[in-house]
Amino acid sequence: MPKIFVTRPIPDSGIKLLQEKGCEVVINEAARDRVATKEEILAGVKDADGLLSILTEKIDTEIMDAGLPNLKIIANYAVGFDNIDLEAAKQRNILVTNTPGVLTNTVAEHTFALMLAIAHRIAEADKFSKAGMYRAWGPELLLGTDVSGKTLGVVGLGRIGSRVAYHGVKGFDMKVVYCDPNRNEEFEKEFGAQYVANVEEMLSLCDFVSIHVPLLDSTKHLFNEARFKLMKPTAYLINTSRGPIVDEQALANALKKGTIKGAAIDVFENEPEITPELKDLENVILTPHIASATEETRQAMSRLAAENIIEALEGRVPPNLIK
Ligand code: NAD
């Protein structure tokens, strides 16, 4: 009976699937409300055929070696896989998979929720109302910014970026400008999107800039002091990709100085830490890495991770193999 170690409790549809296929599923229940410790993962992966990991866990050579000789697959419960040493897995013939696609709509919705919330000052207005400060309707009370008809810059027109662009064009008559090493002329034609060769070229054109690139050496601190200076002082930054893509201290400085108007951020440079100044600013909205957190999507991610494990253990190529 193959053993699967699940580093933290996850929604149950994938767990049931694995059990139906005859797997022994060991769930690290101790880590229900906190991250799993390295010791827990090292102990759990021993004799395991499959490891179901979470994006906050650094899956390194030590963990892989603790799983050998049985460990055949690491199924990451995320679309990003920057937490896994891919080269080391390859050297050990351990397959690595992720859960792309099933969270695209949800992350795109969350991105738009953040964009609308920061533009319409929803978090400030909520705080204001609950604090009993609403005494009279005011012609200039909590004035925000329209999203409709504005220019949306999409950094990385992949699955999520293109869905965000779709909502912008179809739902809010936005003009889309995008950059991506892979140009998509079909998308440009269908959505009237403008392609630019790199991020610098787009920044001065956009009212909203939304980041959807993976975390790579080349995208770390893609947004830094110099790039913020290229943005309009009226522009907003939305980040639902990965925290280290934005220099968080530079962002806090840019928000304080008015280099840009506002930001809405789901991911942080050193999660779960958040640069303290960001917590004191009114022109920023923070969510705790929940862009994919809906019942439907987290169940779908659970199923997909399980399907990847089953395919690998039955000797087939898993559908979401990372090459
Ligand atoms: P994807 O691979 O479909 O798209 C990424 C796009 O970025 C690709 O088109 C790629 O060509 C492009 N790209 C790479 N480097 C670039 C660069 N320097 N400049 C411009 N474009 C570049 O991935 P996806 O499914 O759209 O997911 C995007 C990212 O979102 C993931 O890597 C993940 O880190 C993040 N994510 C976050 C959450 C969350 O909970 N906040 C959830 C899902 C995904």
mmCIF file of C-alpha atoms and ligand atoms in Angstrom:
data_model
loop_
_atom_site.group_PDB
_atom_site.id
_atom_site.type_symbol
_atom_site.label_atom_id
_atom_site.label_comp_id
_atom_site.label_asym_id
_atom_site.label_seq_id
_atom_site.Cartn_x
_atom_site.Cartn_y
_atom_site.Cartn_z
ATOM 1 C CA MET A 1 0.000 0.000 0.000
ATOM 2 C CA PRO A 2 1.687 3.260 -1.110
ATOM 3 C CA LYS A 3 2.122 5.846 1.621
ATOM 4 C CA ILE A 4 1.381 9.504 0.950
ATOM 5 C CA PHE A 5 2.496 12.129 3.441
ATOM 6 C CA VAL A 6 0.425 15.328 3.427
ATOM 7 C CA THR A 7 2.326 18.086 5.206
ATOM 8 C CA ARG A 8 -0.812 19.965 6.385
ATOM 9 C CA PRO A 9 -4.542 19.223 6.436
ATOM 10 C CA ILE A 10 -6.115 20.231 3.103
ATOM 11 C CA PRO A 11 -9.728 20.050 1.805
ATOM 12 C CA ASP A 12 -10.723 16.416 1.659
ATOM 13 C CA SER A 13 -11.635 15.607 -1.958
ATOM 14 C CA GLY A 14 -8.075 14.683 -2.936
ATOM 15 C CA ILE A 15 -7.527 12.754 0.282
ATOM 16 C CA LYS A 16 -10.636 10.633 -0.464
ATOM 17 C CA LEU A 17 -9.418 10.016 -4.018
ATOM 18 C CA LEU A 18 -6.073 8.748 -2.746
ATOM 19 C CA GLN A 19 -7.762 6.515 -0.169
ATOM 20 C CA GLU A 20 -10.127 5.096 -2.810
ATOM 21 C CA LYS A 21 -7.045 4.147 -4.824
ATOM 22 C CA GLY A 22 -5.740 2.202 -1.851
ATOM 23 C CA CYS A 23 -3.165 4.677 -0.572
ATOM 24 C CA GLU A 24 -2.316 5.065 3.090
ATOM 25 C CA VAL A 25 -2.656 8.823 3.611
ATOM 26 C CA VAL A 26 -0.794 10.275 6.565
ATOM 27 C CA ILE A 27 -1.827 13.853 7.301
ATOM 28 C CA ASN A 28 0.295 16.063 9.542
ATOM 29 C CA GLU A 29 -2.669 17.121 11.723
ATOM 30 C CA ALA A 30 -0.372 19.028 14.104
ATOM 31 C CA ALA A 31 0.077 21.680 11.420
ATOM 32 C CA ARG A 32 -3.618 22.556 10.987
ATOM 33 C CA ASP A 33 -3.160 26.204 11.998
ATOM 34 C CA ARG A 34 0.539 26.725 11.515
ATOM 35 C CA VAL A 35 3.275 25.845 9.037
ATOM 36 C CA ALA A 36 4.721 22.340 9.213
ATOM 37 C CA THR A 37 8.154 22.155 10.807
ATOM 38 C CA LYS A 38 11.116 20.727 8.928
ATOM 39 C CA GLU A 39 11.331 17.945 11.533
ATOM 40 C CA GLU A 40 7.706 16.968 10.897
ATOM 41 C CA ILE A 41 8.284 16.830 7.147
ATOM 42 C CA LEU A 42 11.531 14.862 7.525
ATOM 43 C CA ALA A 43 9.803 12.319 9.760
ATOM 44 C CA GLY A 44 6.668 12.119 7.593
ATOM 45 C CA VAL A 45 8.424 11.721 4.253
ATOM 46 C CA LYS A 46 10.376 8.685 5.503
ATOM 47 C CA ASP A 47 9.061 5.578 3.657
ATOM 48 C CA ALA A 48 6.582 7.763 1.730
ATOM 49 C CA ASP A 49 5.964 7.146 -1.975
ATOM 50 C CA GLY A 50 4.411 10.563 -2.408
ATOM 51 C CA LEU A 51 4.742 13.930 -0.666
ATOM 52 C CA LEU A 52 1.898 16.439 -0.910
ATOM 53 C CA SER A 53 3.512 19.775 -0.055
ATOM 54 C CA ILE A 54 2.381 23.348 0.541
ATOM 55 C CA LEU A 55 3.966 26.454 -0.998
ATOM 56 C CA THR A 56 5.338 27.737 2.331
ATOM 57 C CA GLU A 57 7.561 24.661 2.746
ATOM 58 C CA LYS A 58 11.059 24.661 1.342
ATOM 59 C CA ILE A 59 11.416 21.217 -0.200
ATOM 60 C CA ASP A 60 15.193 20.771 -0.343
ATOM 61 C CA THR A 61 17.725 17.964 -0.785
ATOM 62 C CA GLU A 62 17.541 16.981 2.882
ATOM 63 C CA ILE A 63 13.800 16.316 2.638
ATOM 64 C CA MET A 64 14.140 14.507 -0.698
ATOM 65 C CA ASP A 65 16.946 12.289 0.639
ATOM 66 C CA ALA A 66 14.867 11.457 3.719
ATOM 67 C CA GLY A 67 12.181 10.158 1.352
ATOM 68 C CA LEU A 68 14.495 7.952 -0.710
ATOM 69 C CA PRO A 69 14.464 5.268 -1.948
ATOM 70 C CA ASN A 70 10.630 5.221 -2.016
ATOM 71 C CA LEU A 71 9.776 8.848 -2.831
ATOM 72 C CA LYS A 72 8.569 9.108 -6.430
ATOM 73 C CA ILE A 73 6.560 12.316 -6.509
ATOM 74 C CA ILE A 74 6.275 15.703 -4.834
ATOM 75 C CA ALA A 75 2.839 17.158 -5.589
ATOM 76 C CA ASN A 76 2.833 20.845 -4.688
ATOM 77 C CA TYR A 77 -0.535 22.228 -3.601
ATOM 78 C CA ALA A 78 -0.051 25.484 -5.599
ATOM 79 C CA VAL A 79 0.570 26.722 -9.110
ATOM 80 C CA GLY A 80 3.885 28.347 -8.082
ATOM 81 C CA PHE A 81 6.751 25.932 -7.363
ATOM 82 C CA ASP A 82 9.532 28.287 -6.295
ATOM 83 C CA ASN A 83 9.628 26.439 -2.927
ATOM 84 C CA ILE A 84 10.972 23.242 -4.522
ATOM 85 C CA ASP A 85 14.564 22.522 -5.595
ATOM 86 C CA LEU A 86 13.665 21.226 -9.072
ATOM 87 C CA GLU A 87 17.232 20.361 -10.057
ATOM 88 C CA ALA A 88 17.712 18.226 -6.954
ATOM 89 C CA ALA A 89 14.412 16.423 -7.625
ATOM 90 C CA LYS A 90 15.478 15.704 -11.209
ATOM 91 C CA GLN A 91 18.811 14.282 -10.069
ATOM 92 C CA ARG A 92 16.910 11.919 -7.747
ATOM 93 C CA ASN A 93 14.273 10.926 -10.340
ATOM 94 C CA ILE A 94 11.529 12.435 -8.186
ATOM 95 C CA LEU A 95 8.682 13.910 -10.219
ATOM 96 C CA VAL A 96 7.375 17.365 -9.254
ATOM 97 C CA THR A 97 3.865 18.579 -10.074
ATOM 98 C CA ASN A 98 1.753 21.675 -9.377
ATOM 99 C CA THR A 99 -1.954 22.599 -9.616
ATOM 100 C CA PRO A 100 -2.294 25.087 -12.499
ATOM 101 C CA GLY A 101 -5.521 26.140 -14.172
ATOM 102 C CA VAL A 102 -8.004 25.220 -11.454
ATOM 103 C CA LEU A 103 -7.268 28.431 -9.549
ATOM 104 C CA THR A 104 -7.046 30.816 -12.494
ATOM 105 C CA ASN A 105 -10.590 32.205 -12.210
ATOM 106 C CA THR A 106 -10.446 32.557 -8.453
ATOM 107 C CA VAL A 107 -7.114 34.397 -8.429
ATOM 108 C CA ALA A 108 -8.322 36.657 -11.248
ATOM 109 C CA GLU A 109 -11.488 37.427 -9.248
ATOM 110 C CA HIS A 110 -9.445 38.211 -6.147
ATOM 111 C CA THR A 111 -7.199 40.467 -8.227
ATOM 112 C CA PHE A 112 -10.240 42.392 -9.402
ATOM 113 C CA ALA A 113 -11.685 42.459 -5.893
ATOM 114 C CA LEU A 114 -8.449 44.100 -4.727
ATOM 115 C CA MET A 115 -8.404 46.520 -7.655
ATOM 116 C CA LEU A 116 -11.977 47.670 -7.043
ATOM 117 C CA ALA A 117 -11.469 47.771 -3.286
ATOM 118 C CA ILE A 118 -8.393 50.009 -3.405
ATOM 119 C CA ALA A 119 -9.881 52.281 -6.096
ATOM 120 C CA HIS A 120 -13.172 52.680 -4.209
ATOM 121 C CA ARG A 121 -11.488 52.841 -0.793
ATOM 122 C CA ILE A 122 -13.633 49.957 0.474
ATOM 123 C CA ALA A 123 -11.411 48.989 3.414
ATOM 124 C CA GLU A 124 -11.156 52.590 4.638
ATOM 125 C CA ALA A 125 -14.910 53.085 4.225
ATOM 126 C CA ASP A 126 -15.671 49.878 6.129
ATOM 127 C CA LYS A 127 -13.418 50.955 9.014
ATOM 128 C CA PHE A 128 -14.966 54.431 8.977
ATOM 129 C CA SER A 129 -18.546 53.092 9.056
ATOM 130 C CA LYS A 130 -17.903 50.533 11.777
ATOM 131 C CA ALA A 131 -16.148 53.153 13.911
ATOM 132 C CA GLY A 132 -19.423 55.159 13.980
ATOM 133 C CA MET A 133 -17.898 58.016 11.974
ATOM 134 C CA TYR A 134 -20.664 58.213 9.341
ATOM 135 C CA ARG A 135 -22.686 61.259 10.446
ATOM 136 C CA ALA A 136 -23.746 62.800 7.132
ATOM 137 C CA TRP A 137 -23.598 62.096 3.423
ATOM 138 C CA GLY A 138 -20.742 64.158 2.049
ATOM 139 C CA PRO A 139 -20.051 65.413 -1.489
ATOM 140 C CA GLU A 140 -16.359 64.819 -0.866
ATOM 141 C CA LEU A 141 -16.529 61.940 1.570
ATOM 142 C CA LEU A 142 -13.989 59.188 0.805
ATOM 143 C CA LEU A 143 -13.605 60.019 -2.869
ATOM 144 C CA GLY A 144 -12.123 57.176 -4.886
ATOM 145 C CA THR A 145 -11.102 56.527 -8.476
ATOM 146 C CA ASP A 146 -13.041 54.903 -11.331
ATOM 147 C CA VAL A 147 -11.724 51.651 -12.753
ATOM 148 C CA SER A 148 -13.898 51.674 -15.894
ATOM 149 C CA GLY A 149 -12.253 52.979 -19.019
ATOM 150 C CA LYS A 150 -8.806 53.168 -17.435
ATOM 151 C CA THR A 151 -5.596 51.527 -18.645
ATOM 152 C CA LEU A 152 -4.666 48.216 -17.057
ATOM 153 C CA GLY A 153 -1.071 47.018 -17.258
ATOM 154 C CA VAL A 154 -0.715 43.238 -17.039
ATOM 155 C CA VAL A 155 2.771 42.007 -16.186
ATOM 156 C CA GLY A 156 2.810 38.381 -17.374
ATOM 157 C CA LEU A 157 -0.043 37.435 -19.721
ATOM 158 C CA GLY A 158 -0.230 33.765 -18.694
ATOM 159 C CA ARG A 159 -3.299 31.936 -17.401
ATOM 160 C CA ILE A 160 -4.126 34.368 -14.583
ATOM 161 C CA GLY A 161 -2.869 37.539 -16.280
ATOM 162 C CA SER A 162 -4.981 36.909 -19.380
ATOM 163 C CA ARG A 163 -8.090 36.218 -17.268
ATOM 164 C CA VAL A 164 -7.538 39.509 -15.396
ATOM 165 C CA ALA A 165 -7.135 41.275 -18.744
ATOM 166 C CA TYR A 166 -10.370 39.613 -19.944
ATOM 167 C CA HIS A 167 -12.292 40.968 -16.926
ATOM 168 C CA GLY A 168 -10.768 44.407 -17.467
ATOM 169 C CA VAL A 169 -11.791 44.590 -21.121
ATOM 170 C CA LYS A 170 -15.150 42.800 -20.956
ATOM 171 C CA GLY A 171 -16.345 44.032 -17.593
ATOM 172 C CA PHE A 172 -14.870 47.495 -17.283
ATOM 173 C CA ASP A 173 -14.039 48.708 -20.806
ATOM 174 C CA MET A 174 -10.401 48.955 -19.813
ATOM 175 C CA LYS A 175 -7.563 49.268 -22.262
ATOM 176 C CA VAL A 176 -4.975 46.561 -21.683
ATOM 177 C CA VAL A 177 -1.227 46.984 -22.075
ATOM 178 C CA TYR A 178 0.882 43.900 -21.362
ATOM 179 C CA CYS A 179 4.408 42.571 -21.343
ATOM 180 C CA ASP A 180 5.474 38.942 -21.452
ATOM 181 C CA PRO A 181 8.430 37.186 -23.093
ATOM 182 C CA ASN A 182 5.788 35.264 -25.081
ATOM 183 C CA ARG A 183 3.837 37.691 -27.226
ATOM 184 C CA ASN A 184 0.198 36.686 -27.852
ATOM 185 C CA GLU A 185 -0.984 38.353 -31.044
ATOM 186 C CA GLU A 186 -4.260 36.456 -31.063
ATOM 187 C CA PHE A 187 -5.074 37.911 -27.625
ATOM 188 C CA GLU A 188 -4.076 41.380 -28.855
ATOM 189 C CA LYS A 189 -6.512 41.105 -31.756
ATOM 190 C CA GLU A 190 -9.383 39.738 -29.693
ATOM 191 C CA PHE A 191 -9.059 42.156 -26.774
ATOM 192 C CA GLY A 192 -7.439 45.175 -28.443
ATOM 193 C CA ALA A 193 -4.469 44.746 -26.103
ATOM 194 C CA GLN A 194 -1.218 46.614 -26.614
ATOM 195 C CA TYR A 195 2.050 44.708 -26.361
ATOM 196 C CA VAL A 196 5.179 46.361 -24.980
ATOM 197 C CA ALA A 197 8.627 44.784 -24.951
ATOM 198 C CA ASN A 198 9.307 45.222 -21.247
ATOM 199 C CA VAL A 199 7.861 46.419 -17.977
ATOM 200 C CA GLU A 200 9.574 49.847 -18.109
ATOM 201 C CA GLU A 201 7.717 50.693 -21.304
ATOM 202 C CA MET A 202 4.314 49.995 -19.798
ATOM 203 C CA LEU A 203 4.534 51.761 -16.453
ATOM 204 C CA SER A 204 3.992 55.374 -17.518
ATOM 205 C CA LEU A 205 0.937 54.302 -19.566
ATOM 206 C CA CYS A 206 -1.038 52.544 -16.835
ATOM 207 C CA ASP A 207 -3.582 53.533 -14.200
ATOM 208 C CA PHE A 208 -3.523 50.039 -12.666
ATOM 209 C CA VAL A 209 -0.617 47.605 -12.856
ATOM 210 C CA SER A 210 -1.278 43.972 -11.981
ATOM 211 C CA ILE A 211 1.548 41.449 -11.544
ATOM 212 C CA HIS A 212 1.137 37.819 -12.711
ATOM 213 C CA VAL A 213 4.658 36.487 -13.295
ATOM 214 C CA PRO A 214 6.254 33.514 -11.540
ATOM 215 C CA LEU A 215 9.008 34.135 -8.981
ATOM 216 C CA LEU A 216 12.295 33.583 -10.827
ATOM 217 C CA ASP A 217 15.788 35.066 -10.411
ATOM 218 C CA SER A 218 14.815 37.421 -13.256
ATOM 219 C CA THR A 219 11.563 38.588 -11.603
ATOM 220 C CA LYS A 220 12.820 39.102 -8.023
ATOM 221 C CA HIS A 221 12.398 42.821 -7.191
ATOM 222 C CA LEU A 222 11.039 43.466 -10.682
ATOM 223 C CA PHE A 223 9.202 46.266 -8.879
ATOM 224 C CA ASN A 224 11.731 48.454 -7.061
ATOM 225 C CA GLU A 225 12.268 52.146 -6.354
ATOM 226 C CA ALA A 226 13.275 52.909 -9.950
ATOM 227 C CA ARG A 227 10.219 51.153 -11.400
ATOM 228 C CA PHE A 228 7.815 52.881 -8.978
ATOM 229 C CA LYS A 229 9.226 56.214 -10.172
ATOM 230 C CA LEU A 230 8.204 55.287 -13.721
ATOM 231 C CA MET A 231 4.560 54.796 -12.654
ATOM 232 C CA LYS A 232 1.995 57.610 -12.668
ATOM 233 C CA PRO A 233 1.506 59.262 -9.253
ATOM 234 C CA THR A 234 -2.188 58.405 -9.708
ATOM 235 C CA ALA A 235 -1.525 54.722 -10.407
ATOM 236 C CA TYR A 236 -2.237 51.644 -8.285
ATOM 237 C CA LEU A 237 -0.206 48.428 -8.015
ATOM 238 C CA ILE A 238 -1.903 45.060 -7.484
ATOM 239 C CA ASN A 239 0.194 41.998 -6.620
ATOM 240 C CA THR A 240 -1.329 38.530 -6.369
ATOM 241 C CA SER A 241 1.731 36.681 -7.740
ATOM 242 C CA ARG A 242 4.636 36.235 -5.303
ATOM 243 C CA GLY A 243 5.885 38.646 -2.632
ATOM 244 C CA PRO A 244 9.588 38.877 -3.529
ATOM 245 C CA ILE A 245 8.705 40.203 -6.998
ATOM 246 C CA VAL A 246 8.089 43.529 -5.225
ATOM 247 C CA ASP A 247 10.713 45.241 -3.051
ATOM 248 C CA GLU A 248 8.341 45.701 -0.116
ATOM 249 C CA GLN A 249 10.317 48.447 1.628
ATOM 250 C CA ALA A 250 10.538 50.396 -1.650
ATOM 251 C CA LEU A 251 6.762 49.960 -2.033
ATOM 252 C CA ALA A 252 6.112 51.293 1.472
ATOM 253 C CA ASN A 253 8.341 54.312 0.702
ATOM 254 C CA ALA A 254 6.594 54.926 -2.638
ATOM 255 C CA LEU A 255 3.169 54.819 -0.962
ATOM 256 C CA LYS A 256 4.268 57.155 1.826
ATOM 257 C CA LYS A 257 5.876 59.680 -0.532
ATOM 258 C CA GLY A 258 3.003 59.586 -3.021
ATOM 259 C CA THR A 259 5.198 58.223 -5.828
ATOM 260 C CA ILE A 260 2.171 56.014 -6.557
ATOM 261 C CA LYS A 261 -1.365 56.415 -5.266
ATOM 262 C CA GLY A 262 -2.094 53.036 -3.762
ATOM 263 C CA ALA A 263 -1.489 49.306 -3.711
ATOM 264 C CA ALA A 264 -3.365 46.109 -2.960
ATOM 265 C CA ILE A 265 -1.223 43.150 -2.054
ATOM 266 C CA ASP A 266 -1.971 39.480 -1.386
ATOM 267 C CA VAL A 267 1.618 38.220 -1.145
ATOM 268 C CA PHE A 268 4.609 39.407 0.879
ATOM 269 C CA GLU A 269 8.349 39.342 0.618
ATOM 270 C CA ASN A 270 8.957 37.403 3.849
ATOM 271 C CA GLU A 271 5.645 35.703 4.586
ATOM 272 C CA PRO A 272 4.040 35.735 7.045
ATOM 273 C CA GLU A 273 5.971 38.889 8.052
ATOM 274 C CA ILE A 274 4.705 42.165 6.602
ATOM 275 C CA THR A 275 6.832 45.321 6.392
ATOM 276 C CA PRO A 276 5.496 47.263 9.422
ATOM 277 C CA GLU A 277 4.988 50.596 7.608
ATOM 278 C CA LEU A 278 2.535 48.932 5.200
ATOM 279 C CA LYS A 279 0.222 48.117 8.092
ATOM 280 C CA ASP A 280 -0.028 51.789 9.065
ATOM 281 C CA LEU A 281 -0.870 53.174 5.629
ATOM 282 C CA GLU A 282 -4.424 53.899 4.488
ATOM 283 C CA ASN A 283 -3.610 53.698 0.771
ATOM 284 C CA VAL A 284 -2.822 49.998 0.830
ATOM 285 C CA ILE A 285 -5.023 46.930 1.185
ATOM 286 C CA LEU A 286 -3.446 43.708 2.437
ATOM 287 C CA THR A 287 -4.841 40.167 2.203
ATOM 288 C CA PRO A 288 -2.986 37.163 3.685
ATOM 289 C CA HIS A 289 -2.154 35.138 0.541
ATOM 290 C CA ILE A 290 -5.769 34.091 -0.013
ATOM 291 C CA ALA A 291 -6.185 34.814 -3.738
ATOM 292 C CA SER A 292 -7.040 31.154 -4.447
ATOM 293 C CA ALA A 293 -8.927 30.619 -1.190
ATOM 294 C CA THR A 294 -12.461 29.626 -2.132
ATOM 295 C CA GLU A 295 -14.148 26.359 -1.155
ATOM 296 C CA GLU A 296 -14.475 25.311 -4.784
ATOM 297 C CA THR A 297 -10.921 26.074 -5.800
ATOM 298 C CA ARG A 298 -9.183 24.602 -2.766
ATOM 299 C CA GLN A 299 -11.144 21.349 -3.306
ATOM 300 C CA ALA A 300 -10.186 21.368 -6.989
ATOM 301 C CA MET A 301 -6.527 21.879 -6.060
ATOM 302 C CA SER A 302 -6.791 18.967 -3.631
ATOM 303 C CA ARG A 303 -8.226 16.703 -6.364
ATOM 304 C CA LEU A 304 -5.616 17.770 -8.908
ATOM 305 C CA ALA A 305 -2.703 17.162 -6.515
ATOM 306 C CA ALA A 306 -4.124 13.697 -5.772
ATOM 307 C CA GLU A 307 -4.606 12.917 -9.487
ATOM 308 C CA ASN A 308 -0.979 13.831 -10.135
ATOM 309 C CA ILE A 309 0.137 11.467 -7.365
ATOM 310 C CA ILE A 310 -2.049 8.607 -8.627
ATOM 311 C CA GLU A 311 -0.813 8.957 -12.202
ATOM 312 C CA ALA A 312 2.813 8.990 -11.068
ATOM 313 C CA LEU A 313 2.425 5.987 -8.780
ATOM 314 C CA GLU A 314 0.682 4.029 -11.543
ATOM 315 C CA GLY A 315 3.657 4.683 -13.819
ATOM 316 C CA ARG A 316 2.066 7.303 -16.083
ATOM 317 C CA VAL A 317 3.162 10.877 -16.728
ATOM 318 C CA PRO A 318 1.214 13.071 -14.284
ATOM 319 C CA PRO A 319 -0.850 15.787 -16.014
ATOM 320 C CA ASN A 320 0.937 18.677 -14.325
ATOM 321 C CA LEU A 321 4.514 17.482 -14.428
ATOM 322 C CA ILE A 322 6.987 20.379 -14.106
ATOM 323 C CA LYS A 323 9.780 19.807 -16.593
HETATM 324 P P1 NAD B 1 1.536 31.138 -16.051
HETATM 325 O O1 NAD B 1 2.798 30.342 -16.139
HETATM 326 O O2 NAD B 1 0.352 30.714 -16.859
HETATM 327 O O3 NAD B 1 1.843 32.679 -16.412
HETATM 328 C C1 NAD B 1 2.995 33.356 -16.077
HETATM 329 C C2 NAD B 1 3.353 34.283 -17.238
HETATM 330 O O4 NAD B 1 4.424 35.145 -16.835
HETATM 331 C C3 NAD B 1 3.825 33.525 -18.489
HETATM 332 O O5 NAD B 1 3.064 33.912 -19.608
HETATM 333 C C4 NAD B 1 5.290 33.934 -18.615
HETATM 334 O O6 NAD B 1 5.729 33.959 -19.964
HETATM 335 C C5 NAD B 1 5.273 35.312 -17.984
HETATM 336 N N1 NAD B 1 6.573 35.839 -17.559
HETATM 337 C C6 NAD B 1 7.632 35.167 -17.044
HETATM 338 N N2 NAD B 1 8.623 36.033 -16.766
HETATM 339 C C7 NAD B 1 8.192 37.275 -17.110
HETATM 340 C C8 NAD B 1 8.761 38.577 -17.067
HETATM 341 N N3 NAD B 1 9.983 38.813 -16.609
HETATM 342 N N4 NAD B 1 7.987 39.631 -17.476
HETATM 343 C C9 NAD B 1 6.743 39.438 -17.965
HETATM 344 N N5 NAD B 1 6.169 38.214 -18.038
HETATM 345 C C10 NAD B 1 6.874 37.153 -17.614
HETATM 346 O O7 NAD B 1 1.180 31.178 -14.508
HETATM 347 P P2 NAD B 1 -0.235 31.536 -13.825
HETATM 348 O O8 NAD B 1 -1.020 30.305 -13.600
HETATM 349 O O9 NAD B 1 -0.838 32.674 -14.564
HETATM 350 O O10 NAD B 1 0.282 32.028 -12.392
HETATM 351 C C11 NAD B 1 1.132 33.160 -12.282
HETATM 352 C C12 NAD B 1 1.740 33.236 -10.905
HETATM 353 O O11 NAD B 1 0.720 33.574 -9.966
HETATM 354 C C13 NAD B 1 2.286 31.887 -10.385
HETATM 355 O O12 NAD B 1 3.614 31.681 -10.776
HETATM 356 C C14 NAD B 1 2.142 31.999 -8.896
HETATM 357 O O13 NAD B 1 3.364 32.354 -8.299
HETATM 358 C C15 NAD B 1 1.123 33.114 -8.697
HETATM 359 N N6 NAD B 1 -0.085 32.632 -7.981
HETATM 360 C C16 NAD B 1 -0.432 33.212 -6.796
HETATM 361 C C17 NAD B 1 -1.564 32.787 -6.142
HETATM 362 C C18 NAD B 1 -1.998 33.411 -4.839
HETATM 363 O O14 NAD B 1 -2.608 32.736 -4.029
HETATM 364 N N7 NAD B 1 -1.753 34.685 -4.601
HETATM 365 C C19 NAD B 1 -2.353 31.757 -6.662
HETATM 366 C C20 NAD B 1 -1.977 31.217 -7.887
HETATM 367 C C21 NAD B 1 -0.841 31.652 -8.543
#
